[in-house]
Amino acid sequence: MKNKYYFLLILILLISNAVKAQLSDVITGLNEPTDLIINGNDLFISDQDVIRKINMTDSSPIAIDFITGLEGPYGMIINGTDLIVAESTLDKIFKVDLTTTTPVAIDIITGLTGPTGIALNGDELYIAEIDANKIAKINLTDVNPTKTDVITGLSSPAKIILNGNDLYISETGANKISKINIADPNPTTTDVVTGLNIPVGIFLEGNDLFIAEIGANRISKADISNSNPIATNFIMGLNGPVGIVKNGNDFFMSELNGLKISKFTDNTLNIEDLNIVDNEKKLNYYPNPASNYINFVGLNKSVRIDVIDRLGKKIMSKNISNNYKLNVESLKSGLYFLLYDNKQVTKLIIK
C-alpha cells in the first residue's frame, strides 16, 4: 500500500509537470495574429487588418487572404456557413459567407465598445466588450439587432467561451478566468482560476480549460471539475500567445509577439485513466533498475505493455506473455513507467 501511493505521487508530479513542447512553426511572417478558429481543414487567423486562412493538412501551408480591408478583426465564430467576426477597432460585428468565392463583410451590429470575444448560444450571440468592461448579447434572427447588457463591471474581458449555461470569461485586467450562468436573469461572476498573467485566449476540452497567458508566455491548464482549479504549466516558451484552438491532438496557437502560428501535438496520457499498482501483486518483472533486458514472469495470459516516459509519452508497446524478455537497451537512463493492460502503472528505472 505504501508503494502504491509512492508511485502515484511520482506519476502525478511528473505527468502534471509542464509539457515542454517541441513546438513547430506552422506559418511565420504575420502582422498581428490574434484569434483562431477551425472550419474543416481550414484554420482562420485574425491578423491586423485581414482574415487569413491556411490548410492545416499542408506540410508547408501558405496563408491566403480570405477577406481584407478590415480594422482590428479579433474574435471569430462559425455559425452554419457564416464566419462571424468581432471587428474591435471599428466597434462592430460582421459576418461573411464561407461558401462564396468573393467574400463580402456584412454588418450585423455597430456601435459597440471594443468587441473582442464572441460566443454563440442558439440564436443569441454573446459579445465581450473589452473597453466597456461588460458582456452584452444580441439575437441574430433580428433584422436590426439591438444589444442587451448581460453583466457589467468586469475587468477588461477579452475572450469568452460557453460550456452549457456557463459562460467563461478571460478578464485580462484582473488576471483571472471567471464565469457566469447565462440562465440567470441577473448573473454574478464566480472566479474560476485566479493568479494568472494577462490571460486572453481560452479553449475548453472536457474538464480541461486551456488558457493563453500572454504575460507569462505560456499555455496553462486547469481542471474546472475541481472546486478550486489551479492553473499549471502546459506549454512554455511561447512568444506572446493570444489565441488557442485544437484539432485532433494538435494545438494551434497565435503568437502575437512572435508574429506566427505555432503547433504542438499532445501525445500525453491522461492520468485519470491510470491506476498505480503494487509491482509484487500485479506485475512481476526483473531486474529493476535495468539496463539491457527486463524479464516478465508469473503471467497466465498474453498482456499489452506500454513503456511511458516522464512526460507521459509512449516510447514502445509490446504484447508479452510469461517469461518474455523485453529489450530496453535503447532507452536512456532515467525514470519510466510500465502501462499494463491499459490501466495499471508500475515504476521502471533504467540505469
Coordinates of C-alpha atoms in Angstrom, one line a residue:
M1 CA 0.0 0.0 0.0
K2 CA 2.8 2.4 0.8
N3 CA 4.5 1.6 -2.6
K4 CA 1.1 2.3 -4.3
Y5 CA 0.9 5.8 -3.0
Y6 CA 4.6 6.4 -3.6
F7 CA 4.2 5.5 -7.2
L8 CA 1.0 7.6 -7.5
L9 CA 2.8 10.7 -6.1
I10 CA 5.7 10.3 -8.5
L11 CA 3.5 9.9 -11.5
I12 CA 1.3 12.9 -10.6
L13 CA 4.3 15.1 -10.1
L14 CA 5.9 14.0 -13.4
I15 CA 3.0 13.9 -15.7
S16 CA 1.4 17.1 -14.4
N17 CA 4.6 19.0 -14.8
A18 CA 4.8 21.4 -17.8
V19 CA 4.8 19.7 -21.1
K20 CA 7.8 21.4 -22.5
A21 CA 6.5 21.5 -26.0
Q22 CA 8.6 20.6 -29.0
L23 CA 6.9 23.4 -30.9
S24 CA 6.9 23.7 -34.6
D25 CA 6.1 26.8 -36.6
V26 CA 3.1 26.5 -38.9
I27 CA 3.4 29.9 -40.5
T28 CA 5.5 32.9 -39.8
G29 CA 5.8 36.5 -41.0
L30 CA 2.3 37.5 -39.9
N31 CA 1.4 41.1 -38.9
E32 CA -0.6 40.8 -35.7
P33 CA -2.1 37.3 -35.2
T34 CA -4.8 37.2 -32.5
D35 CA -7.7 34.8 -32.7
L36 CA -8.0 31.4 -34.4
I37 CA -10.9 29.2 -35.5
I38 CA -11.1 26.0 -37.4
N39 CA -13.5 25.1 -40.2
G40 CA -12.9 21.7 -41.7
N41 CA -9.2 21.6 -42.8
D42 CA -9.0 25.4 -42.8
L43 CA -7.5 27.4 -39.9
F44 CA -8.7 31.1 -40.0
I45 CA -6.5 33.7 -38.5
S46 CA -7.3 37.3 -37.4
D47 CA -4.3 39.2 -38.5
Q48 CA -4.3 43.0 -38.0
D49 CA -6.5 44.2 -41.0
V50 CA -7.2 40.9 -42.7
I51 CA -8.7 37.4 -42.0
R52 CA -6.3 34.8 -43.4
K53 CA -6.7 31.1 -43.8
I54 CA -4.4 28.1 -44.2
N55 CA -4.9 24.4 -44.9
M56 CA -3.9 22.5 -41.8
T57 CA -3.2 19.4 -43.9
D58 CA -0.5 21.0 -45.9
S59 CA 3.1 20.2 -44.8
S60 CA 4.1 23.8 -45.7
P61 CA 0.9 25.8 -45.6
I62 CA 0.6 29.2 -47.3
A63 CA -1.6 31.9 -45.8
I64 CA -4.3 33.0 -48.2
D65 CA -6.1 36.3 -47.6
F66 CA -9.8 35.5 -47.1
I67 CA -11.1 39.0 -46.5
T68 CA -9.2 42.2 -46.5
G69 CA -9.7 45.9 -45.7
L70 CA -10.6 45.3 -42.1
E71 CA -9.6 47.2 -38.9
G72 CA -8.7 45.1 -35.9
P73 CA -10.6 41.9 -36.5
Y74 CA -10.4 39.8 -33.4
G75 CA -12.8 37.1 -32.1
M76 CA -14.3 34.7 -34.6
I77 CA -17.0 32.0 -34.6
I78 CA -18.6 29.7 -37.1
N79 CA -22.4 29.8 -37.5
G80 CA -23.5 27.4 -40.2
T81 CA -21.9 28.7 -43.4
D82 CA -21.2 32.1 -41.9
L83 CA -18.0 33.3 -40.3
I84 CA -18.9 35.9 -37.6
V85 CA -16.1 38.3 -36.7
A86 CA -15.7 40.9 -33.9
E87 CA -14.0 43.9 -35.6
S88 CA -12.6 45.6 -32.5
T89 CA -11.3 48.8 -33.9
L90 CA -14.5 49.7 -35.7
D91 CA -16.7 48.6 -32.8
K92 CA -18.8 46.2 -34.7
I93 CA -19.7 42.6 -35.5
F94 CA -19.9 41.4 -39.1
K95 CA -20.4 38.1 -41.0
V96 CA -19.0 36.6 -44.1
D97 CA -20.4 33.7 -46.2
L98 CA -17.8 31.0 -46.2
T99 CA -19.2 29.4 -49.4
T100 CA -18.8 32.5 -51.6
T101 CA -15.8 32.9 -53.9
T102 CA -15.7 36.7 -53.3
P103 CA -16.3 37.2 -49.5
V104 CA -18.1 40.4 -48.5
A105 CA -18.4 41.6 -44.9
I106 CA -22.0 42.3 -43.9
D107 CA -22.5 44.2 -40.7
I108 CA -24.6 42.6 -38.0
I109 CA -24.4 45.3 -35.3
T110 CA -22.4 48.5 -34.9
G111 CA -21.9 51.0 -32.1
L112 CA -20.2 48.5 -29.7
T113 CA -17.3 49.4 -27.5
G114 CA -14.2 47.3 -28.3
P115 CA -15.8 43.9 -29.1
T116 CA -13.2 41.2 -28.8
G117 CA -14.6 37.7 -27.8
I118 CA -17.8 36.2 -29.1
A119 CA -19.7 33.1 -28.2
L120 CA -22.9 31.6 -29.7
N121 CA -25.8 30.1 -27.8
G122 CA -28.5 29.2 -30.3
D123 CA -29.6 32.4 -32.0
E124 CA -28.0 34.5 -29.3
L125 CA -24.6 36.0 -29.8
Y126 CA -22.7 36.9 -26.6
I127 CA -20.1 39.7 -27.0
A128 CA -17.2 40.7 -24.8
E129 CA -16.8 44.5 -24.9
I130 CA -13.3 44.9 -23.5
D131 CA -13.4 48.7 -23.5
A132 CA -16.8 48.8 -21.8
N133 CA -15.9 46.1 -19.2
K134 CA -19.0 44.1 -19.9
I135 CA -20.7 41.2 -21.7
A136 CA -23.6 42.0 -24.0
K137 CA -25.8 39.9 -26.3
I138 CA -27.9 40.2 -29.4
N139 CA -30.4 37.9 -31.3
L140 CA -29.1 37.0 -34.7
T141 CA -32.6 36.5 -36.1
D142 CA -33.5 40.1 -35.6
V143 CA -33.4 42.2 -38.7
N144 CA -31.7 45.1 -36.8
P145 CA -30.3 43.5 -33.6
T146 CA -30.0 45.6 -30.5
K147 CA -27.7 44.7 -27.7
T148 CA -28.7 43.8 -24.1
D149 CA -26.2 44.0 -21.3
V150 CA -25.7 40.6 -19.7
I151 CA -23.2 41.7 -17.0
T152 CA -21.2 44.8 -16.3
G153 CA -18.4 45.7 -14.0
L154 CA -15.9 43.3 -15.4
S155 CA -12.1 43.9 -15.8
S156 CA -11.2 44.0 -19.5
P157 CA -13.0 40.9 -20.7
A158 CA -11.1 39.6 -23.7
K159 CA -12.4 36.2 -24.8
I160 CA -15.4 34.1 -23.8
I161 CA -16.5 30.5 -24.3
L162 CA -19.7 28.7 -23.5
N163 CA -20.0 25.3 -21.7
G164 CA -23.7 24.6 -21.2
N165 CA -25.1 27.5 -19.3
D166 CA -21.7 28.6 -18.0
L167 CA -20.0 31.4 -19.9
Y168 CA -16.3 31.5 -19.1
I169 CA -14.6 34.9 -19.4
S170 CA -10.9 35.8 -19.5
E171 CA -10.6 39.0 -17.5
T172 CA -7.2 40.3 -18.5
G173 CA -7.4 43.3 -16.2
A174 CA -8.0 41.1 -13.1
N175 CA -5.6 38.2 -14.2
K176 CA -8.3 35.6 -13.9
I177 CA -10.9 33.5 -15.5
S178 CA -14.4 34.0 -14.2
K179 CA -17.8 32.6 -15.2
I180 CA -21.5 33.5 -15.2
N181 CA -24.6 31.4 -15.6
I182 CA -26.4 32.7 -18.6
A183 CA -29.7 31.1 -17.5
D184 CA -29.7 33.5 -14.5
P185 CA -31.6 36.7 -15.4
N186 CA -29.3 38.7 -13.1
P187 CA -26.0 36.8 -13.2
T188 CA -23.0 37.4 -11.0
T189 CA -19.4 36.3 -11.6
T190 CA -17.7 33.4 -10.0
D191 CA -13.9 33.2 -10.0
V192 CA -12.7 30.0 -11.7
V193 CA -8.9 30.5 -12.0
T194 CA -7.0 33.4 -10.4
G195 CA -3.4 34.4 -10.2
L196 CA -2.8 34.4 -14.0
N197 CA -0.7 36.7 -16.0
I198 CA -2.8 38.5 -18.6
P199 CA -5.0 35.7 -19.8
V200 CA -6.5 36.1 -23.2
G201 CA -7.5 33.1 -25.3
I202 CA -9.3 30.2 -23.7
F203 CA -10.2 26.7 -25.0
L204 CA -12.2 24.1 -23.3
E205 CA -12.0 20.3 -23.8
G206 CA -13.9 18.2 -21.3
N207 CA -13.0 19.5 -17.9
D208 CA -9.7 20.9 -19.1
L209 CA -9.6 24.7 -19.6
F210 CA -6.6 25.8 -21.6
I211 CA -5.5 29.4 -21.1
A212 CA -3.2 31.6 -23.3
E213 CA -1.3 33.8 -20.9
I214 CA 0.4 36.5 -22.9
G215 CA 2.2 37.9 -19.9
A216 CA 3.7 34.5 -18.9
N217 CA 4.4 33.3 -22.5
R218 CA 2.6 30.1 -21.8
I219 CA -0.4 28.0 -22.2
S220 CA -1.7 26.9 -18.8
K221 CA -4.3 24.2 -18.0
A222 CA -6.8 24.0 -15.2
D223 CA -9.3 21.2 -14.3
I224 CA -12.7 23.0 -13.9
S225 CA -14.2 20.0 -12.2
N226 CA -12.1 20.8 -9.1
S227 CA -13.7 23.1 -6.5
N228 CA -10.6 25.3 -6.6
P229 CA -9.0 24.9 -10.1
I230 CA -5.3 25.7 -10.2
A231 CA -3.5 26.6 -13.4
T232 CA -0.5 24.5 -14.2
N233 CA 2.1 24.9 -17.0
F234 CA 1.1 23.1 -20.2
I235 CA 3.2 24.7 -23.0
M236 CA 6.0 27.0 -22.2
G237 CA 8.4 29.1 -24.2
L238 CA 5.9 30.9 -26.4
N239 CA 6.2 34.5 -27.6
G240 CA 3.0 36.3 -26.6
P241 CA 0.3 33.6 -27.0
V242 CA -3.2 35.0 -27.6
G243 CA -5.3 32.5 -29.4
I244 CA -5.6 28.8 -29.0
V245 CA -7.6 26.1 -30.7
K246 CA -7.3 22.3 -31.0
N247 CA -7.7 19.9 -34.0
G248 CA -7.4 16.3 -33.0
N249 CA -4.2 16.1 -31.0
D250 CA -2.8 19.3 -32.4
F251 CA -2.9 22.6 -30.5
F252 CA -2.6 25.7 -32.7
M253 CA -1.6 28.9 -31.1
S254 CA -1.2 32.5 -32.3
E255 CA 1.9 34.1 -31.0
L256 CA 1.3 37.8 -31.2
N257 CA 4.8 38.9 -30.4
G258 CA 6.3 36.1 -32.5
L259 CA 4.2 37.1 -35.5
K260 CA 3.4 33.5 -36.2
I261 CA 1.2 30.5 -35.7
S262 CA 2.8 27.5 -33.9
K263 CA 1.6 24.0 -33.3
F264 CA 2.1 21.4 -30.5
T265 CA 1.0 17.8 -30.8
D266 CA -0.3 16.4 -27.4
N267 CA 0.6 12.7 -27.1
T268 CA 0.5 12.6 -23.3
L269 CA -1.5 10.2 -21.4
N270 CA -4.4 11.2 -19.1
I271 CA -3.5 10.3 -15.5
E272 CA -7.2 9.9 -14.7
D273 CA -7.2 6.7 -16.9
L274 CA -4.3 5.2 -15.0
N275 CA -4.2 3.1 -11.8
I276 CA -1.0 2.7 -9.8
V277 CA -0.5 -0.8 -8.6
D278 CA 2.0 -2.7 -6.4
N279 CA 4.6 -4.4 -8.6
E280 CA 4.7 -7.5 -6.5
K281 CA 1.0 -8.1 -6.6
K282 CA 0.1 -7.3 -10.2
L283 CA 3.1 -7.5 -12.4
N284 CA 6.3 -9.3 -11.8
Y285 CA 9.5 -8.4 -13.7
Y286 CA 13.2 -8.1 -13.0
P287 CA 15.7 -6.6 -12.8
N288 CA 14.6 -3.1 -11.7
P289 CA 16.7 -1.0 -12.2
A290 CA 17.5 -2.5 -15.6
S291 CA 20.0 -1.7 -18.3
N292 CA 19.6 -4.3 -21.0
Y293 CA 16.6 -6.5 -20.6
I294 CA 13.5 -6.9 -18.4
N295 CA 12.2 -10.4 -17.7
F296 CA 8.4 -10.8 -17.1
V297 CA 7.3 -13.8 -15.0
G298 CA 4.1 -15.1 -13.4
L299 CA 1.8 -14.2 -16.3
N300 CA -1.0 -16.6 -17.2
K301 CA -2.1 -14.8 -20.3
S302 CA -0.8 -12.5 -23.0
V303 CA -0.9 -8.8 -22.0
R304 CA 0.0 -5.5 -23.5
I305 CA 2.9 -3.5 -22.1
D306 CA 3.5 0.2 -22.9
V307 CA 6.7 1.9 -21.8
I308 CA 5.9 5.6 -20.9
D309 CA 8.5 8.4 -20.3
R310 CA 8.2 11.1 -17.7
L311 CA 6.1 13.4 -19.9
G312 CA 3.5 10.6 -20.4
K313 CA 4.6 9.7 -24.0
K314 CA 4.5 6.1 -25.1
I315 CA 8.1 5.0 -26.1
M316 CA 7.3 1.4 -27.0
S317 CA 4.4 -1.1 -27.0
K318 CA 4.6 -4.9 -26.9
N319 CA 2.3 -7.8 -26.5
I320 CA 4.0 -10.1 -24.0
S321 CA 3.5 -13.5 -22.3
N322 CA 5.1 -15.4 -19.5
N323 CA 9.0 -15.3 -19.4
Y324 CA 9.1 -12.6 -22.1
K325 CA 12.3 -10.7 -22.3
L326 CA 11.9 -7.0 -23.2
N327 CA 14.9 -5.2 -24.7
V328 CA 15.4 -1.8 -23.1
E329 CA 18.9 -1.1 -24.3
S330 CA 17.7 1.8 -26.5
L331 CA 16.2 3.7 -23.5
K332 CA 18.1 6.5 -22.0
S333 CA 18.9 6.3 -18.3
G334 CA 16.1 7.7 -16.1
L335 CA 12.6 7.0 -14.7
Y336 CA 9.9 5.4 -16.8
F337 CA 6.6 3.7 -16.2
L338 CA 5.1 0.5 -17.5
L339 CA 1.4 0.7 -18.5
Y340 CA -0.1 -2.8 -18.0
D341 CA -3.4 -3.8 -19.7
N342 CA -4.1 -0.1 -20.4
K343 CA -4.9 0.7 -16.7
Q344 CA -2.2 -0.2 -14.3
V345 CA 1.1 1.5 -14.0
T346 CA 4.4 0.5 -12.3
K347 CA 7.7 2.3 -12.0
L348 CA 10.7 1.3 -14.1
I349 CA 14.2 2.7 -13.7
I350 CA 16.7 2.4 -16.5
K351 CA 20.3 2.8 -15.4

